[in-house]
Amino acid sequence: MGKAPSLLVELPPSLGESVMASGALVKLISGLRPREVTLMGREPILELLLPLVPGARPLPYRKEGRWKKLFQTTRQFDIGVSFRRSLYSKLFLGKSCRKTYIFPKNIPGHLVEQYNIFIGRIAGGKEILPPQLSFTPHSYPRPTIGIYPGGGGGEAGRWYPDRFAQVANRLGKEFDIVIFGEVGEEKIAREVEKNLTISNYQNLTGKLSLPQLSQMIGGLSLFLTNDSGAMHIASAYQVPIVAIFGPTDWRKNSPYSSNYKIVRVPLRCSPCHKGKCPLKNHQCMEEITPEIVIETIFQLLEEEKEGGGF
């Protein structure tokens, strides 16, 4: 038997992609059994995924001259695997690794499946490992629903803050409410707050690290969200999800779990993958009313109750 390889893994750039790749990352390590592992990526993503690979060495990107520094300092690895498709990734791994594998463009299906198929070609195994995170879910004192009014890949993918508030006002009769969001989404969260008539809520937007966000989402009774990276965190913890989709592709980016419902309007222009509505009418979000979302939430909660999950 040959010597176990040294392995360099470049993680995906975004939160959602990274969570969707988490199962494939575990599959890669299990299949190759490397003697040492280095994970390369953005620092917040490293914080999120390093616990899945005990003993792995982090190699964070730096904002200033990140590629120049990496080219200058990184030693040689036996195998390099990138979950990205960028030219720089190809050049860097080609220089730093004896054998390289770059995530291809031609694999069909959900992104979780694409990542698993890609890794199966490297490390063997046809099983599809779902998203997984290792942080212990937070224990809320009362049943709690989380809402995520940001994300969406841009303005066009965001349902309206006042409508999130209307849903929260209705749900607040039976549940505590937590507003989530990343740094830079504080204004959106404040718009939700401005329209709330309940007091049993907290706003954690911009206040949590990704491990903390994972813990807080992991303990929820349900998560209402736009298409977002946080949605995939909820999926990793099997939290019931109601996800609102407009310009993004629900077929490739939906939660990879069984207990979710998609709210969307079937339009010819959707998904358009645009940050702003090119038709300037935002019909894919305009036609989604708070009543539709509230009804969908209670349908999912009832299904969870009947299945013993709530």
Short mmCIF file of C-alpha atoms in Angstrom, two decimals:
data_model
loop_
_atom_site.label_atom_id
_atom_site.label_comp_id
_atom_site.label_asym_id
_atom_site.label_seq_id
_atom_site.Cartn_x
_atom_site.Cartn_y
_atom_site.Cartn_z
CA MET A 1 0.00 0.00 0.00
CA GLY A 2 1.34 3.44 -0.95
CA LYS A 3 1.98 6.28 1.43
CA ALA A 4 -1.09 8.30 2.38
CA PRO A 5 -1.15 11.57 0.41
CA SER A 6 -0.93 15.15 1.56
CA LEU A 7 -4.07 16.99 0.48
CA LEU A 8 -4.91 20.61 -0.29
CA VAL A 9 -8.61 21.45 -0.57
CA GLU A 10 -9.88 24.80 -1.83
CA LEU A 11 -13.33 25.46 -0.39
CA PRO A 12 -16.19 27.21 -2.24
CA PRO A 13 -16.37 31.01 -1.97
CA SER A 14 -19.90 31.48 -0.60
CA LEU A 15 -21.65 30.31 2.55
CA GLY A 16 -24.38 28.40 0.72
CA GLU A 17 -21.98 26.62 -1.62
CA SER A 18 -19.70 25.74 1.28
CA VAL A 19 -22.50 24.17 3.32
CA MET A 20 -23.69 22.27 0.25
CA ALA A 21 -20.11 20.99 -0.23
CA SER A 22 -19.71 19.91 3.41
CA GLY A 23 -20.90 16.34 2.89
CA ALA A 24 -18.66 15.94 -0.14
CA LEU A 25 -15.71 17.25 1.90
CA VAL A 26 -16.29 14.55 4.52
CA LYS A 27 -16.58 12.00 1.71
CA LEU A 28 -13.26 13.16 0.24
CA ILE A 29 -11.39 12.80 3.54
CA SER A 30 -12.97 9.42 4.27
CA GLY A 31 -12.12 8.09 0.81
CA LEU A 32 -8.55 9.34 0.44
CA ARG A 33 -7.47 9.00 4.09
CA PRO A 34 -4.74 11.63 3.66
CA ARG A 35 -1.88 11.86 6.13
CA GLU A 36 -2.37 15.62 6.33
CA VAL A 37 -4.98 18.07 5.11
CA THR A 38 -4.84 21.79 4.38
CA LEU A 39 -8.11 23.66 3.82
CA MET A 40 -7.88 26.90 1.84
CA GLY A 41 -10.60 29.54 1.67
CA ARG A 42 -12.16 32.61 3.23
CA GLU A 43 -11.64 32.82 6.98
CA PRO A 44 -15.37 32.64 7.90
CA ILE A 45 -15.78 29.55 5.72
CA LEU A 46 -12.74 27.94 7.34
CA GLU A 47 -14.27 28.58 10.77
CA LEU A 48 -17.40 26.79 9.61
CA LEU A 49 -15.88 23.71 7.97
CA LEU A 50 -12.58 23.07 9.80
CA PRO A 51 -14.33 21.14 12.61
CA LEU A 52 -15.42 18.55 10.02
CA VAL A 53 -11.76 17.70 9.36
CA PRO A 54 -9.98 17.29 12.72
CA GLY A 55 -6.31 18.21 12.53
CA ALA A 56 -6.63 20.09 9.24
CA ARG A 57 -4.43 23.14 8.72
CA PRO A 58 -6.19 26.36 7.67
CA LEU A 59 -4.81 28.43 4.80
CA PRO A 60 -6.91 31.62 4.70
CA TYR A 61 -7.16 34.00 1.79
CA ARG A 62 -5.93 37.50 2.50
CA LYS A 63 -7.65 40.52 1.05
CA GLU A 64 -4.43 42.16 -0.09
CA GLY A 65 -2.49 40.26 -2.75
CA ARG A 66 -3.96 36.92 -1.70
CA TRP A 67 -2.90 34.99 -4.79
CA LYS A 68 0.59 36.49 -4.87
CA LYS A 69 1.16 35.50 -1.26
CA LEU A 70 -0.23 32.01 -1.78
CA PHE A 71 1.95 31.45 -4.83
CA GLN A 72 5.00 32.54 -2.86
CA THR A 73 4.45 30.63 0.36
CA THR A 74 2.64 27.38 -0.32
CA ARG A 75 4.63 24.19 -0.50
CA GLN A 76 4.02 21.12 -2.64
CA PHE A 77 1.07 18.79 -2.02
CA ASP A 78 0.41 15.34 -3.44
CA ILE A 79 -3.22 16.07 -4.33
CA GLY A 80 -5.10 19.32 -4.81
CA VAL A 81 -8.90 19.51 -4.99
CA SER A 82 -10.82 22.72 -5.70
CA PHE A 83 -14.55 23.17 -5.24
CA ARG A 84 -14.21 26.32 -7.36
CA ARG A 85 -14.02 26.78 -11.13
CA SER A 86 -11.81 29.87 -11.32
CA LEU A 87 -8.74 30.20 -13.52
CA TYR A 88 -6.67 31.26 -10.51
CA SER A 89 -7.64 28.06 -8.71
CA LYS A 90 -6.51 26.01 -11.67
CA LEU A 91 -3.20 27.88 -11.92
CA PHE A 92 -2.52 27.78 -8.19
CA LEU A 93 -3.29 24.09 -7.71
CA GLY A 94 -1.34 23.27 -10.85
CA LYS A 95 1.72 24.94 -9.35
CA SER A 96 1.30 23.64 -5.81
CA CYS A 97 0.04 20.08 -6.28
CA ARG A 98 1.38 17.04 -8.11
CA LYS A 99 -2.14 15.99 -9.08
CA THR A 100 -5.09 18.37 -9.33
CA TYR A 101 -8.87 18.12 -9.58
CA ILE A 102 -10.99 21.17 -10.42
CA PHE A 103 -14.78 21.19 -10.02
CA PRO A 104 -16.16 20.81 -13.58
CA LYS A 105 -19.09 22.56 -15.22
CA ASN A 106 -20.85 19.62 -16.82
CA ILE A 107 -22.32 17.70 -13.86
CA PRO A 108 -26.15 17.86 -13.76
CA GLY A 109 -28.47 17.99 -10.76
CA HIS A 110 -28.64 19.73 -7.42
CA LEU A 111 -25.37 21.35 -6.33
CA VAL A 112 -25.05 18.94 -3.37
CA GLU A 113 -25.22 16.07 -5.86
CA GLN A 114 -22.77 17.76 -8.22
CA TYR A 115 -20.20 18.11 -5.44
CA ASN A 116 -20.66 14.48 -4.35
CA ILE A 117 -20.34 13.14 -7.89
CA PHE A 118 -17.19 15.22 -8.40
CA ILE A 119 -15.62 13.85 -5.21
CA GLY A 120 -16.77 10.32 -6.04
CA ARG A 121 -14.59 10.46 -9.15
CA ILE A 122 -11.60 11.27 -6.94
CA ALA A 123 -12.14 9.27 -3.76
CA GLY A 124 -14.67 6.64 -4.85
CA GLY A 125 -18.20 6.04 -3.65
CA LYS A 126 -21.56 6.78 -5.28
CA GLU A 127 -23.42 7.77 -2.12
CA ILE A 128 -24.63 11.35 -1.80
CA LEU A 129 -23.70 12.77 1.58
CA PRO A 130 -25.99 15.65 2.58
CA PRO A 131 -24.83 18.91 4.14
CA GLN A 132 -23.52 18.52 7.67
CA LEU A 133 -22.17 20.82 10.37
CA SER A 134 -20.74 19.91 13.75
CA PHE A 135 -21.82 22.76 16.04
CA THR A 136 -24.26 21.97 18.86
CA PRO A 137 -27.69 23.54 18.24
CA HIS A 138 -28.78 26.28 20.62
CA SER A 139 -31.51 25.38 23.11
CA TYR A 140 -34.27 28.00 23.05
CA PRO A 141 -36.51 28.37 26.12
CA ARG A 142 -39.62 28.46 23.92
CA PRO A 143 -40.49 27.26 20.39
CA THR A 144 -38.77 29.76 18.11
CA ILE A 145 -39.00 30.63 14.42
CA GLY A 146 -36.15 32.34 12.61
CA ILE A 147 -36.58 34.72 9.68
CA TYR A 148 -33.91 35.74 7.20
CA PRO A 149 -35.00 38.75 5.11
CA GLY A 150 -31.60 39.26 3.45
CA GLY A 151 -29.72 37.03 1.01
CA GLY A 152 -31.48 36.26 -2.23
CA GLY A 153 -28.43 36.95 -4.39
CA GLY A 154 -29.38 40.62 -4.66
CA GLU A 155 -32.35 42.95 -4.40
CA ALA A 156 -34.49 40.98 -6.86
CA GLY A 157 -34.23 37.83 -4.75
CA ARG A 158 -35.44 39.43 -1.53
CA TRP A 159 -39.03 39.30 -0.41
CA TYR A 160 -40.14 42.55 1.20
CA PRO A 161 -39.22 43.37 4.83
CA ASP A 162 -42.73 44.61 5.67
CA ARG A 163 -44.15 41.28 4.50
CA PHE A 164 -41.66 39.36 6.62
CA ALA A 165 -42.89 41.51 9.51
CA GLN A 166 -46.54 40.67 8.79
CA VAL A 167 -45.69 36.97 8.91
CA ALA A 168 -43.69 37.44 12.12
CA ASN A 169 -46.58 39.32 13.74
CA ARG A 170 -48.88 36.37 13.05
CA LEU A 171 -46.37 33.72 14.13
CA GLY A 172 -45.44 35.70 17.24
CA LYS A 173 -48.71 34.63 18.83
CA GLU A 174 -47.35 31.09 19.23
CA PHE A 175 -43.58 31.40 18.71
CA ASP A 176 -40.70 33.62 19.67
CA ILE A 177 -39.07 35.23 16.63
CA VAL A 178 -35.39 35.75 15.77
CA ILE A 179 -34.26 37.95 12.87
CA PHE A 180 -31.02 36.80 11.25
CA GLY A 181 -28.73 38.42 8.70
CA GLU A 182 -25.10 39.03 7.88
CA VAL A 183 -23.02 42.17 8.26
CA GLY A 184 -24.35 44.71 5.75
CA GLU A 185 -27.97 43.54 6.07
CA GLU A 186 -28.74 45.56 9.20
CA LYS A 187 -30.89 48.05 7.27
CA ILE A 188 -33.10 45.25 5.95
CA ALA A 189 -33.52 43.86 9.46
CA ARG A 190 -34.41 47.29 10.83
CA GLU A 191 -37.12 47.59 8.17
CA VAL A 192 -38.58 44.35 9.50
CA GLU A 193 -38.36 45.60 13.09
CA LYS A 194 -40.06 48.87 12.17
CA ASN A 195 -43.18 46.95 11.13
CA LEU A 196 -43.35 44.54 14.06
CA THR A 197 -46.20 44.77 16.55
CA ILE A 198 -44.88 41.97 18.78
CA SER A 199 -42.28 42.22 21.54
CA ASN A 200 -41.14 38.58 21.78
CA TYR A 201 -38.40 38.86 19.19
CA GLN A 202 -34.67 39.53 18.96
CA ASN A 203 -32.59 40.88 16.09
CA LEU A 204 -29.21 39.14 15.70
CA THR A 205 -28.37 40.55 12.27
CA GLY A 206 -24.63 41.15 11.87
CA LYS A 207 -23.89 39.98 15.42
CA LEU A 208 -22.94 36.33 14.91
CA SER A 209 -19.98 34.39 13.56
CA LEU A 210 -20.84 31.53 11.21
CA PRO A 211 -20.40 28.93 13.98
CA GLN A 212 -22.72 30.98 16.21
CA LEU A 213 -25.20 31.43 13.38
CA SER A 214 -25.19 27.67 12.85
CA GLN A 215 -25.91 27.01 16.50
CA MET A 216 -28.77 29.50 16.62
CA ILE A 217 -30.37 28.27 13.40
CA GLY A 218 -29.86 24.64 14.40
CA GLY A 219 -32.16 25.00 17.40
CA LEU A 220 -35.12 26.59 15.60
CA SER A 221 -38.60 25.14 15.22
CA LEU A 222 -38.78 26.54 11.66
CA PHE A 223 -36.78 28.85 9.40
CA LEU A 224 -38.38 31.32 6.97
CA THR A 225 -35.89 32.66 4.46
CA ASN A 226 -35.11 33.93 1.03
CA ASP A 227 -32.70 31.82 -1.02
CA SER A 228 -29.64 32.24 1.21
CA GLY A 229 -26.58 30.54 2.61
CA ALA A 230 -28.31 30.43 5.98
CA MET A 231 -31.05 28.33 4.38
CA HIS A 232 -28.48 25.58 3.78
CA ILE A 233 -27.33 25.78 7.40
CA ALA A 234 -30.93 25.05 8.41
CA SER A 235 -30.97 22.16 5.94
CA ALA A 236 -27.82 20.70 7.52
CA TYR A 237 -29.63 20.60 10.87
CA GLN A 238 -32.89 19.25 9.40
CA VAL A 239 -34.74 22.35 10.57
CA PRO A 240 -38.09 22.76 8.75
CA ILE A 241 -37.67 25.45 6.08
CA VAL A 242 -40.02 27.66 4.12
CA ALA A 243 -37.90 29.23 1.38
CA ILE A 244 -38.98 32.05 -0.92
CA PHE A 245 -37.51 31.85 -4.42
CA GLY A 246 -37.76 34.36 -7.26
CA PRO A 247 -34.86 34.94 -9.67
CA THR A 248 -32.67 32.09 -8.39
CA ASP A 249 -32.91 28.43 -9.36
CA TRP A 250 -34.87 26.34 -6.85
CA ARG A 251 -33.92 23.16 -8.71
CA LYS A 252 -30.18 23.44 -8.05
CA ASN A 253 -30.17 25.50 -4.85
CA SER A 254 -33.15 24.32 -2.82
CA PRO A 255 -32.59 22.92 0.70
CA TYR A 256 -31.16 19.41 0.47
CA SER A 257 -33.52 17.90 3.03
CA SER A 258 -37.03 16.49 3.13
CA ASN A 259 -38.82 18.90 5.48
CA TYR A 260 -39.05 22.08 3.45
CA LYS A 261 -41.45 23.94 1.20
CA ILE A 262 -40.63 26.33 -1.64
CA VAL A 263 -42.81 29.40 -2.17
CA ARG A 264 -42.48 30.73 -5.70
CA VAL A 265 -44.53 32.10 -8.58
CA PRO A 266 -44.24 30.02 -11.80
CA LEU A 267 -43.29 32.70 -14.32
CA ARG A 268 -41.66 32.34 -17.73
CA CYS A 269 -38.96 34.81 -16.70
CA SER A 270 -38.00 32.87 -13.56
CA PRO A 271 -35.28 32.01 -12.78
CA CYS A 272 -33.58 34.99 -14.43
CA HIS A 273 -30.51 34.99 -12.13
CA LYS A 274 -30.53 38.80 -12.04
CA GLY A 275 -29.69 40.97 -9.04
CA LYS A 276 -32.33 43.50 -10.12
CA CYS A 277 -35.56 42.75 -11.95
CA PRO A 278 -34.92 43.39 -15.68
CA LEU A 279 -38.68 43.84 -16.26
CA LYS A 280 -38.88 46.34 -13.38
CA ASN A 281 -42.11 44.81 -12.04
CA HIS A 282 -40.64 42.29 -9.55
CA GLN A 283 -43.61 40.05 -10.23
CA CYS A 284 -41.93 36.95 -8.79
CA MET A 285 -41.97 38.62 -5.35
CA GLU A 286 -44.99 40.92 -5.71
CA GLU A 287 -47.37 37.99 -6.14
CA ILE A 288 -46.19 36.24 -2.96
CA THR A 289 -48.46 37.52 -0.20
CA PRO A 290 -47.98 37.15 3.56
CA GLU A 291 -51.13 35.00 3.62
CA ILE A 292 -49.56 32.51 1.18
CA VAL A 293 -46.41 32.28 3.29
CA ILE A 294 -48.30 31.95 6.58
CA GLU A 295 -50.47 29.17 5.16
CA THR A 296 -47.36 27.37 3.87
CA ILE A 297 -45.66 27.64 7.26
CA PHE A 298 -48.60 26.14 9.13
CA GLN A 299 -48.91 23.35 6.55
CA LEU A 300 -45.27 22.42 7.13
CA LEU A 301 -45.60 22.65 10.91
CA GLU A 302 -48.64 20.37 10.78
CA GLU A 303 -46.73 17.86 8.64
CA GLU A 304 -43.87 17.97 11.13
CA LYS A 305 -46.29 17.39 14.00
CA GLU A 306 -47.88 14.42 12.25
CA GLY A 307 -44.44 12.99 11.52
CA GLY A 308 -43.30 13.39 15.11
CA GLY A 309 -40.75 16.06 14.24
CA PHE A 310 -42.31 18.93 16.19
#
